[in-house]
Amino acid sequence: MKLSEIQDEYINALADLDETKVFELTEKKLNAGEDPLEILNDVKKAMDIVGKRFEDGWYFVADLMMAGEILNKLTDMLKPKLKKSNTSKLLGKVVIGTVKGDIHDIGKDIVITMFEANDFEVIDLGVDVHPDKFVEAIQKHQPKIVGMSALLTSAFGSMRETVKTIEEAGLRNQIKIIIGGGTIDEDTKEYVGADAYCRDPVAAINLAKKWMEGE
Amino acid sequence: MTNIKKILEKWASKERIQFQSQEAEQKYAERAERLADAIQLKIPDKIPLAPDAGLFPLTYSGISLREAMYNYDKICIALKKTITDFKWDAVPRVPVWPAKAFEVLKYKPLRLPGLGLDDDAPTYQFVEPGQKIEGKELYEPMKLEEYDWFLEDPSDFNLRGHLSQVCDALKPFANLPPINGITCYYHGYLDALATPDIDKAFEALAEAAREVRKWRMVMGQCLQDVKSMGFPEFFSALTHAPFDYIGDFRRGTRGILTDIFRNPEKVKAVCERVAPFMSEWGIRFAKLTGNPIVVFRLHKGIFMRPEQFEEFYWSTLKKVFLTLIKNDVIPYAYTEGDYRPYLEIIKEMPRGKIIYHIEQGIFEAKEVLGDKFCLTGGIPASLLYTASPQKVEEYCKKAIEVLGENGGFILDSDVPLDVVKPENLKAVNEAVLKYGHYS
Ligand code: B12
């Protein structure tokens, strides 16, 4: 088999969420002395395909979750093998959390997986996050982007409060705020005072990349 | 169809209600008929309005959740005020439960004001198995290996494996010997229970049950009161999709959704095992409450591709639906999330025998399902939260005209209301008054 064919097989196995095959092939590649960074590049390509299939309505949440599972296991396996200087360049930092009062995190975790697969460093604040915690995290990590998730209508108020708290701390101008989750729409964005809303994580990443370039 | 007619006639019956006035009696009959017509796909006099109000009655009445979950009379005060002011066609259910019972059991999945949440928290939080709060798992999910235990003896798993896991006060149950091995030779079965901590666990269970009984008494009386004011009760009992029974309460979302890839046969076997229990539960409580309309809140189907939905979720859920229907129960399937990918699948049910609530994409759903089933929904709660009354009225006009066409439709919010502007709910009433009449 040619090298490019093996590569395709690997990417396809991952995009098709064939966990067993992915790990068999990863072992094989490592044993053959392939650079872990190269493998991670293929992983990224496969994740792009997964994202695309989701956008196209072929893949659903369970698929993204399974892809995230495999991805986490793979990075745990490959990261320690990377040479220090060899890690890929980070595009930027994102602080993300589900706002106070709300504990839905399936959507948030998917967005995080996708951001990480696209070379963003993500600081995950978890769920039921108090506005002050957002402020502390912004001060500590100096991200360019802050993401908030909420599915409960009653948590829209928390989002608004969080934006206000960030404003009062004098941090609003240094960040872009993107919100998402459930039924959030343009009206919610206006009500909350965010910069953008996204229902689809791929769109969110494209927007984030644009923001990073714009700065 | 005659079957459904009979079931609903019984449901609408005014027997055993002491009406406050003749007017109340007449209104009750009108409202019940309006709902029953819609359920049978007929055209009622006007569009029925029956929002799932969630915790709105509390916020509207200025009563905190913390107050209401200890003082059940407050729930009833809030309910009466709300229904008097908004005059919906059915009494909404206020999701407030007796906190003391959960406190006694140290029930972990529910976080309540003052019990894990700030005293003034406006809503409760149900936390799934395995979900992390402040970076820590609140309680452990059922383990993968435990599928086999469950399959072999579900009651044993529930008693010793599950209850001990979700209630700290019932932890000692984990040390019970398997009940199926108990001998009845004089004191034999008592020996198994004769330890101080198992004794304590049973005490806790009994105390919690007594508290639930107190709450039930208050709520039961309250229901009689609002009925006597002229408002029928739409639905009462609740049961689950087999997949949700495992996913929501035992394996958690991440657990069960990765299981469908890694252990698909186990998931299917467990759902098959659970299906008859879910049917029995629904039928039993329909009989006990006297209300034949039984709710399903459908949770975890939306995460799957249509073919997976059919294989893992629908295949057993439809059995439960059909068993209920055969037993004169009307399933009320409350779809949560976006069901557009599955509309053709859920269309498989017999015409007019099931009610579907549609949360998202209801205009598409009306086209696909509208002439086969009664649908409920139509008003986005987010609109009621952020928009102006004018905008709400305009939106409702469109909803009434398009979704209400040819009957078979009950106007409802897309998700429970919790916190919305009261003036926007008044605007909904206005819209129904102006545009809601069929003739
Ligand atoms: C699964 C679920 C749960 C699970 C959550 C498990 C978990 N680990 O998160 C459990 C069972 C624990 C739960 C609990 C509750 N839930 Co719930 N839940 C749902 C359900 C069915 C699906 C949510 C979901 O995960 N969707 C899938 C994900 C992938 O979608 P998503 O979150 O929208 O995310 C996508 C996008 O929005 C976007 N996105 C999301 N976040 C972000 C953030 C950023 C920055 C960006 C860019 C994008 C983005 O990307 C994601 C991928 O495409 C919804 C129904 C619904 N309509 O959504 C109800 C729902 C949200 N729940 C509801 C309620 C009421 C509750 C409870 C109060 C009680 C109950 N009835 O169960 C509790 C309390 C929770 C609390 N205090 O937070 C209501 C809310 C109603 C309202 N008035 O607002 C809903 C709408 C159900 C309903 N119709 O009643 N729930």
PDB file of N, CA and C in Angstrom, chain B residues 314-394:
ATOM      1  N   TRP B 314     -36.768   4.690  18.634  1.00  0.00           N
ATOM      2  CA  TRP B 314     -38.160   4.539  18.213  1.00  0.00           C
ATOM      3  C   TRP B 314     -38.655   3.102  18.332  1.00  0.00           C
ATOM      4  N   SER B 315     -37.791   2.132  18.052  1.00  0.00           N
ATOM      5  CA  SER B 315     -38.236   0.740  17.974  1.00  0.00           C
ATOM      6  C   SER B 315     -38.925   0.287  19.262  1.00  0.00           C
ATOM      7  N   THR B 316     -38.435   0.726  20.406  1.00  0.00           N
ATOM      8  CA  THR B 316     -39.101   0.341  21.654  1.00  0.00           C
ATOM      9  C   THR B 316     -40.132   1.377  22.099  1.00  0.00           C
ATOM     10  N   LEU B 317     -39.877   2.644  21.784  1.00  0.00           N
ATOM     11  CA  LEU B 317     -40.847   3.680  22.166  1.00  0.00           C
ATOM     12  C   LEU B 317     -42.191   3.411  21.499  1.00  0.00           C
ATOM     13  N   LYS B 318     -42.129   2.993  20.235  1.00  0.00           N
ATOM     14  CA  LYS B 318     -43.403   2.792  19.532  1.00  0.00           C
ATOM     15  C   LYS B 318     -44.178   1.622  20.137  1.00  0.00           C
ATOM     16  N   LYS B 319     -43.463   0.647  20.651  1.00  0.00           N
ATOM     17  CA  LYS B 319     -44.158  -0.458  21.332  1.00  0.00           C
ATOM     18  C   LYS B 319     -44.903   0.062  22.559  1.00  0.00           C
ATOM     19  N   VAL B 320     -44.255   0.933  23.301  1.00  0.00           N
ATOM     20  CA  VAL B 320     -44.895   1.493  24.488  1.00  0.00           C
ATOM     21  C   VAL B 320     -46.134   2.294  24.077  1.00  0.00           C
ATOM     22  N   PHE B 321     -45.981   3.135  23.071  1.00  0.00           N
ATOM     23  CA  PHE B 321     -47.132   3.914  22.573  1.00  0.00           C
ATOM     24  C   PHE B 321     -48.293   2.988  22.222  1.00  0.00           C
ATOM     25  N   LEU B 322     -47.991   1.955  21.442  1.00  0.00           N
ATOM     26  CA  LEU B 322     -49.068   1.090  20.945  1.00  0.00           C
ATOM     27  C   LEU B 322     -49.730   0.310  22.080  1.00  0.00           C
ATOM     28  N   THR B 323     -48.932  -0.098  23.060  1.00  0.00           N
ATOM     29  CA  THR B 323     -49.514  -0.801  24.205  1.00  0.00           C
ATOM     30  C   THR B 323     -50.451   0.137  24.973  1.00  0.00           C
ATOM     31  N   LEU B 324     -50.027   1.365  25.150  1.00  0.00           N
ATOM     32  CA  LEU B 324     -50.882   2.331  25.843  1.00  0.00           C
ATOM     33  C   LEU B 324     -52.185   2.537  25.072  1.00  0.00           C
ATOM     34  N   ILE B 325     -52.039   2.730  23.779  1.00  0.00           N
ATOM     35  CA  ILE B 325     -53.222   2.982  22.943  1.00  0.00           C
ATOM     36  C   ILE B 325     -54.197   1.814  23.052  1.00  0.00           C
ATOM     37  N   LYS B 326     -53.639   0.602  23.036  1.00  0.00           N
ATOM     38  CA  LYS B 326     -54.491  -0.586  23.130  1.00  0.00           C
ATOM     39  C   LYS B 326     -55.247  -0.624  24.461  1.00  0.00           C
ATOM     40  N   ASN B 327     -54.673   0.018  25.461  1.00  0.00           N
ATOM     41  CA  ASN B 327     -55.285   0.032  26.788  1.00  0.00           C
ATOM     42  C   ASN B 327     -56.033   1.328  27.086  1.00  0.00           C
ATOM     43  N   ASP B 328     -56.535   1.959  26.053  1.00  0.00           N
ATOM     44  CA  ASP B 328     -57.356   3.163  26.210  1.00  0.00           C
ATOM     45  C   ASP B 328     -56.633   4.339  26.847  1.00  0.00           C
ATOM     46  N   VAL B 329     -55.346   4.404  26.632  1.00  0.00           N
ATOM     47  CA  VAL B 329     -54.590   5.561  27.097  1.00  0.00           C
ATOM     48  C   VAL B 329     -54.214   6.388  25.865  1.00  0.00           C
ATOM     49  N   ILE B 330     -54.198   7.720  26.024  1.00  0.00           N
ATOM     50  CA  ILE B 330     -53.766   8.583  24.918  1.00  0.00           C
ATOM     51  C   ILE B 330     -52.364   9.095  25.243  1.00  0.00           C
ATOM     52  N   PRO B 331     -51.352   8.620  24.521  1.00  0.00           N
ATOM     53  CA  PRO B 331     -50.009   9.141  24.780  1.00  0.00           C
ATOM     54  C   PRO B 331     -49.903  10.593  24.298  1.00  0.00           C
ATOM     55  N   TYR B 332     -49.278  11.415  25.123  1.00  0.00           N
ATOM     56  CA  TYR B 332     -48.999  12.800  24.743  1.00  0.00           C
ATOM     57  C   TYR B 332     -47.473  12.909  24.681  1.00  0.00           C
ATOM     58  N   ALA B 333     -46.950  12.847  23.456  1.00  0.00           N
ATOM     59  CA  ALA B 333     -45.495  12.809  23.277  1.00  0.00           C
ATOM     60  C   ALA B 333     -44.968  14.221  23.106  1.00  0.00           C
ATOM     61  N   TYR B 334     -44.224  14.657  24.086  1.00  0.00           N
ATOM     62  CA  TYR B 334     -43.711  16.014  24.113  1.00  0.00           C
ATOM     63  C   TYR B 334     -42.297  15.984  23.533  1.00  0.00           C
ATOM     64  N   THR B 335     -42.188  16.285  22.238  1.00  0.00           N
ATOM     65  CA  THR B 335     -40.861  16.211  21.628  1.00  0.00           C
ATOM     66  C   THR B 335     -40.043  17.408  22.109  1.00  0.00           C
ATOM     67  N   GLU B 336     -38.858  17.154  22.574  1.00  0.00           N
ATOM     68  CA  GLU B 336     -37.962  18.227  22.991  1.00  0.00           C
ATOM     69  C   GLU B 336     -36.823  18.331  21.988  1.00  0.00           C
ATOM     70  N   GLY B 337     -36.550  19.552  21.548  1.00  0.00           N
ATOM     71  CA  GLY B 337     -35.517  19.747  20.547  1.00  0.00           C
ATOM     72  C   GLY B 337     -36.102  19.639  19.145  1.00  0.00           C
ATOM     73  N   ASP B 338     -35.226  19.527  18.167  1.00  0.00           N
ATOM     74  CA  ASP B 338     -35.627  19.607  16.763  1.00  0.00           C
ATOM     75  C   ASP B 338     -35.998  18.229  16.213  1.00  0.00           C
ATOM     76  N   TYR B 339     -37.278  18.010  15.962  1.00  0.00           N
ATOM     77  CA  TYR B 339     -37.734  16.704  15.466  1.00  0.00           C
ATOM     78  C   TYR B 339     -37.903  16.653  13.957  1.00  0.00           C
ATOM     79  N   ARG B 340     -37.503  17.718  13.264  1.00  0.00           N
ATOM     80  CA  ARG B 340     -37.706  17.707  11.816  1.00  0.00           C
ATOM     81  C   ARG B 340     -37.105  16.498  11.124  1.00  0.00           C
ATOM     82  N   PRO B 341     -35.927  16.017  11.550  1.00  0.00           N
ATOM     83  CA  PRO B 341     -35.372  14.839  10.861  1.00  0.00           C
ATOM     84  C   PRO B 341     -36.182  13.558  11.089  1.00  0.00           C
ATOM     85  N   TYR B 342     -37.085  13.565  12.058  1.00  0.00           N
ATOM     86  CA  TYR B 342     -37.744  12.304  12.428  1.00  0.00           C
ATOM     87  C   TYR B 342     -39.252  12.306  12.170  1.00  0.00           C
ATOM     88  N   LEU B 343     -39.739  13.375  11.558  1.00  0.00           N
ATOM     89  CA  LEU B 343     -41.198  13.508  11.421  1.00  0.00           C
ATOM     90  C   LEU B 343     -41.818  12.323  10.689  1.00  0.00           C
ATOM     91  N   GLU B 344     -41.144  11.881   9.617  1.00  0.00           N
ATOM     92  CA  GLU B 344     -41.708  10.767   8.848  1.00  0.00           C
ATOM     93  C   GLU B 344     -41.744   9.488   9.683  1.00  0.00           C
ATOM     94  N   ILE B 345     -40.800   9.372  10.602  1.00  0.00           N
ATOM     95  CA  ILE B 345     -40.752   8.166  11.439  1.00  0.00           C
ATOM     96  C   ILE B 345     -41.889   8.176  12.462  1.00  0.00           C
ATOM     97  N   ILE B 346     -42.069   9.291  13.143  1.00  0.00           N
ATOM     98  CA  ILE B 346     -43.089   9.308  14.200  1.00  0.00           C
ATOM     99  C   ILE B 346     -44.503   9.370  13.619  1.00  0.00           C
ATOM    100  N   LYS B 347     -44.561   9.605  12.319  1.00  0.00           N
ATOM    101  CA  LYS B 347     -45.864   9.637  11.637  1.00  0.00           C
ATOM    102  C   LYS B 347     -46.518   8.250  11.597  1.00  0.00           C
ATOM    103  N   GLU B 348     -45.705   7.243  11.865  1.00  0.00           N
ATOM    104  CA  GLU B 348     -46.157   5.855  11.783  1.00  0.00           C
ATOM    105  C   GLU B 348     -47.324   5.509  12.727  1.00  0.00           C
ATOM    106  N   MET B 349     -47.549   6.290  13.752  1.00  0.00           N
ATOM    107  CA  MET B 349     -48.602   5.961  14.727  1.00  0.00           C
ATOM    108  C   MET B 349     -49.999   6.021  14.096  1.00  0.00           C
ATOM    109  N   PRO B 350     -50.964   5.288  14.697  1.00  0.00           N
ATOM    110  CA  PRO B 350     -52.325   5.320  14.149  1.00  0.00           C
ATOM    111  C   PRO B 350     -52.958   6.710  14.270  1.00  0.00           C
ATOM    112  N   ARG B 351     -53.717   7.051  13.273  1.00  0.00           N
ATOM    113  CA  ARG B 351     -54.300   8.383  13.161  1.00  0.00           C
ATOM    114  C   ARG B 351     -55.160   8.747  14.390  1.00  0.00           C
ATOM    115  N   GLY B 352     -54.882   9.943  14.923  1.00  0.00           N
ATOM    116  CA  GLY B 352     -55.726  10.479  15.983  1.00  0.00           C
ATOM    117  C   GLY B 352     -55.585   9.821  17.344  1.00  0.00           C
ATOM    118  N   LYS B 353     -54.622   8.920  17.496  1.00  0.00           N
ATOM    119  CA  LYS B 353     -54.529   8.180  18.763  1.00  0.00           C
ATOM    120  C   LYS B 353     -53.430   8.704  19.676  1.00  0.00           C
ATOM    121  N   ILE B 354     -52.714   9.692  19.188  1.00  0.00           N
ATOM    122  CA  ILE B 354     -51.592  10.208  19.979  1.00  0.00           C
ATOM    123  C   ILE B 354     -51.525  11.715  19.756  1.00  0.00           C
ATOM    124  N   ILE B 355     -51.051  12.443  20.755  1.00  0.00           N
ATOM    125  CA  ILE B 355     -50.879  13.889  20.628  1.00  0.00           C
ATOM    126  C   ILE B 355     -49.376  14.148  20.570  1.00  0.00           C
ATOM    127  N   TYR B 356     -48.951  15.019  19.658  1.00  0.00           N
ATOM    128  CA  TYR B 356     -47.540  15.384  19.601  1.00  0.00           C
ATOM    129  C   TYR B 356     -47.348  16.849  19.950  1.00  0.00           C
ATOM    130  N   HIS B 357     -46.479  17.117  20.908  1.00  0.00           N
ATOM    131  CA  HIS B 357     -46.049  18.493  21.140  1.00  0.00           C
ATOM    132  C   HIS B 357     -44.810  18.724  20.283  1.00  0.00           C
ATOM    133  N   ILE B 358     -44.779  19.849  19.591  1.00  0.00           N
ATOM    134  CA  ILE B 358     -43.633  20.148  18.735  1.00  0.00           C
ATOM    135  C   ILE B 358     -42.927  21.383  19.271  1.00  0.00           C
ATOM    136  N   GLU B 359     -41.640  21.240  19.548  1.00  0.00           N
ATOM    137  CA  GLU B 359     -40.896  22.365  20.101  1.00  0.00           C
ATOM    138  C   GLU B 359     -40.320  23.242  18.993  1.00  0.00           C
ATOM    139  N   GLN B 360     -39.630  22.635  18.059  1.00  0.00           N
ATOM    140  CA  GLN B 360     -38.994  23.409  16.989  1.00  0.00           C
ATOM    141  C   GLN B 360     -39.510  22.969  15.620  1.00  0.00           C
ATOM    142  N   GLY B 361     -39.587  23.932  14.706  1.00  0.00           N
ATOM    143  CA  GLY B 361     -40.004  23.622  13.340  1.00  0.00           C
ATOM    144  C   GLY B 361     -41.451  23.181  13.249  1.00  0.00           C
ATOM    145  N   ILE B 362     -42.317  23.831  14.012  1.00  0.00           N
ATOM    146  CA  ILE B 362     -43.713  23.371  14.058  1.00  0.00           C
ATOM    147  C   ILE B 362     -44.461  23.612  12.743  1.00  0.00           C
ATOM    148  N   PHE B 363     -44.033  24.597  11.970  1.00  0.00           N
ATOM    149  CA  PHE B 363     -44.731  24.838  10.700  1.00  0.00           C
ATOM    150  C   PHE B 363     -44.494  23.673   9.733  1.00  0.00           C
ATOM    151  N   GLU B 364     -43.271  23.170   9.711  1.00  0.00           N
ATOM    152  CA  GLU B 364     -42.986  21.976   8.897  1.00  0.00           C
ATOM    153  C   GLU B 364     -43.746  20.776   9.452  1.00  0.00           C
ATOM    154  N   ALA B 365     -43.760  20.670  10.775  1.00  0.00           N
ATOM    155  CA  ALA B 365     -44.428  19.523  11.392  1.00  0.00           C
ATOM    156  C   ALA B 365     -45.912  19.523  11.064  1.00  0.00           C
ATOM    157  N   LYS B 366     -46.502  20.709  11.020  1.00  0.00           N
ATOM    158  CA  LYS B 366     -47.931  20.798  10.693  1.00  0.00           C
ATOM    159  C   LYS B 366     -48.181  20.194   9.299  1.00  0.00           C
ATOM    160  N   GLU B 367     -47.267  20.479   8.369  1.00  0.00           N
ATOM    161  CA  GLU B 367     -47.458  19.955   7.018  1.00  0.00           C
ATOM    162  C   GLU B 367     -47.354  18.436   6.969  1.00  0.00           C
ATOM    163  N   VAL B 368     -46.400  17.908   7.724  1.00  0.00           N
ATOM    164  CA  VAL B 368     -46.179  16.463   7.653  1.00  0.00           C
ATOM    165  C   VAL B 368     -47.183  15.691   8.523  1.00  0.00           C
ATOM    166  N   LEU B 369     -47.444  16.208   9.732  1.00  0.00           N
ATOM    167  CA  LEU B 369     -48.229  15.438  10.696  1.00  0.00           C
ATOM    168  C   LEU B 369     -49.648  15.967  10.906  1.00  0.00           C
ATOM    169  N   GLY B 370     -49.870  17.191  10.434  1.00  0.00           N
ATOM    170  CA  GLY B 370     -51.074  17.946  10.800  1.00  0.00           C
ATOM    171  C   GLY B 370     -52.404  17.258  10.557  1.00  0.00           C
ATOM    172  N   ASP B 371     -52.517  16.458   9.477  1.00  0.00           N
ATOM    173  CA  ASP B 371     -53.840  15.870   9.281  1.00  0.00           C
ATOM    174  C   ASP B 371     -53.938  14.477   9.887  1.00  0.00           C
ATOM    175  N   LYS B 372     -52.902  14.073  10.590  1.00  0.00           N
ATOM    176  CA  LYS B 372     -52.963  12.753  11.213  1.00  0.00           C
ATOM    177  C   LYS B 372     -53.038  12.808  12.745  1.00  0.00           C
ATOM    178  N   PHE B 373     -52.434  13.869  13.306  1.00  0.00           N
ATOM    179  CA  PHE B 373     -52.398  13.955  14.770  1.00  0.00           C
ATOM    180  C   PHE B 373     -52.696  15.366  15.252  1.00  0.00           C
ATOM    181  N   CYS B 374     -53.194  15.457  16.458  1.00  0.00           N
ATOM    182  CA  CYS B 374     -53.327  16.751  17.101  1.00  0.00           C
ATOM    183  C   CYS B 374     -51.929  17.210  17.516  1.00  0.00           C
ATOM    184  N   LEU B 375     -51.591  18.456  17.193  1.00  0.00           N
ATOM    185  CA  LEU B 375     -50.291  19.007  17.564  1.00  0.00           C
ATOM    186  C   LEU B 375     -50.472  20.110  18.597  1.00  0.00           C
ATOM    187  N   THR B 376     -49.477  20.269  19.468  1.00  0.00           N
ATOM    188  CA  THR B 376     -49.491  21.385  20.408  1.00  0.00           C
ATOM    189  C   THR B 376     -48.167  22.128  20.305  1.00  0.00           C
ATOM    190  N   GLY B 377     -48.199  23.416  20.621  1.00  0.00           N
ATOM    191  CA  GLY B 377     -46.982  24.232  20.558  1.00  0.00           C
ATOM    192  C   GLY B 377     -47.272  25.524  19.819  1.00  0.00           C
ATOM    193  N   GLY B 378     -46.231  26.160  19.291  1.00  0.00           N
ATOM    194  CA  GLY B 378     -46.432  27.302  18.414  1.00  0.00           C
ATOM    195  C   GLY B 378     -45.879  28.624  18.888  1.00  0.00           C
ATOM    196  N   ILE B 379     -45.818  28.862  20.213  1.00  0.00           N
ATOM    197  CA  ILE B 379     -45.342  30.178  20.658  1.00  0.00           C
ATOM    198  C   ILE B 379     -43.963  30.046  21.313  1.00  0.00           C
ATOM    199  N   PRO B 380     -42.939  30.638  20.716  1.00  0.00           N
ATOM    200  CA  PRO B 380     -41.607  30.546  21.321  1.00  0.00           C
ATOM    201  C   PRO B 380     -41.540  31.285  22.658  1.00  0.00           C
ATOM    202  N   ALA B 381     -41.108  30.596  23.693  1.00  0.00           N
ATOM    203  CA  ALA B 381     -40.969  31.235  25.005  1.00  0.00           C
ATOM    204  C   ALA B 381     -39.949  32.363  24.950  1.00  0.00           C
ATOM    205  N   SER B 382     -38.937  32.210  24.088  1.00  0.00           N
ATOM    206  CA  SER B 382     -37.915  33.266  24.014  1.00  0.00           C
ATOM    207  C   SER B 382     -38.542  34.569  23.510  1.00  0.00           C
ATOM    208  N   LEU B 383     -39.531  34.434  22.626  1.00  0.00           N
ATOM    209  CA  LEU B 383     -40.256  35.606  22.136  1.00  0.00           C
ATOM    210  C   LEU B 383     -41.016  36.269  23.286  1.00  0.00           C
ATOM    211  N   LEU B 384     -41.648  35.445  24.107  1.00  0.00           N
ATOM    212  CA  LEU B 384     -42.412  35.972  25.235  1.00  0.00           C
ATOM    213  C   LEU B 384     -41.491  36.616  26.267  1.00  0.00           C
ATOM    214  N   TYR B 385     -40.241  36.263  26.201  1.00  0.00           N
ATOM    215  CA  TYR B 385     -39.264  36.787  27.156  1.00  0.00           C
ATOM    216  C   TYR B 385     -38.667  38.102  26.661  1.00  0.00           C
ATOM    217  N   THR B 386     -38.332  38.169  25.359  1.00  0.00           N
ATOM    218  CA  THR B 386     -37.595  39.338  24.877  1.00  0.00           C
ATOM    219  C   THR B 386     -38.442  40.333  24.073  1.00  0.00           C
ATOM    220  N   ALA B 387     -39.519  39.888  23.421  1.00  0.00           N
ATOM    221  CA  ALA B 387     -40.186  40.763  22.454  1.00  0.00           C
ATOM    222  C   ALA B 387     -41.231  41.673  23.095  1.00  0.00           C
ATOM    223  N   SER B 388     -41.824  42.541  22.275  1.00  0.00           N
ATOM    224  CA  SER B 388     -42.886  43.438  22.728  1.00  0.00           C
ATOM    225  C   SER B 388     -44.240  42.763  22.512  1.00  0.00           C
ATOM    226  N   PRO B 389     -45.268  43.199  23.265  1.00  0.00           N
ATOM    227  CA  PRO B 389     -46.597  42.605  23.091  1.00  0.00           C
ATOM    228  C   PRO B 389     -47.100  42.666  21.640  1.00  0.00           C
ATOM    229  N   GLN B 390     -46.822  43.759  20.940  1.00  0.00           N
ATOM    230  CA  GLN B 390     -47.281  43.853  19.546  1.00  0.00           C
ATOM    231  C   GLN B 390     -46.693  42.736  18.707  1.00  0.00           C
ATOM    232  N   LYS B 391     -45.377  42.523  18.890  1.00  0.00           N
ATOM    233  CA  LYS B 391     -44.706  41.495  18.108  1.00  0.00           C
ATOM    234  C   LYS B 391     -45.296  40.123  18.433  1.00  0.00           C
ATOM    235  N   VAL B 392     -45.578  39.909  19.711  1.00  0.00           N
ATOM    236  CA  VAL B 392     -46.157  38.635  20.139  1.00  0.00           C
ATOM    237  C   VAL B 392     -47.513  38.434  19.472  1.00  0.00           C
ATOM    238  N   GLU B 393     -48.318  39.484  19.466  1.00  0.00           N
ATOM    239  CA  GLU B 393     -49.652  39.349  18.886  1.00  0.00           C
ATOM    240  C   GLU B 393     -49.578  39.036  17.394  1.00  0.00           C
ATOM    241  N   GLU B 394     -48.673  39.731  16.708  1.00  0.00           N
ATOM    242  CA  GLU B 394     -48.500  39.470  15.270  1.00  0.00           C
ATOM    243  C   GLU B 394     -48.102  38.022  15.025  1.00  0.00           C
TER     244      GLU B 394
END
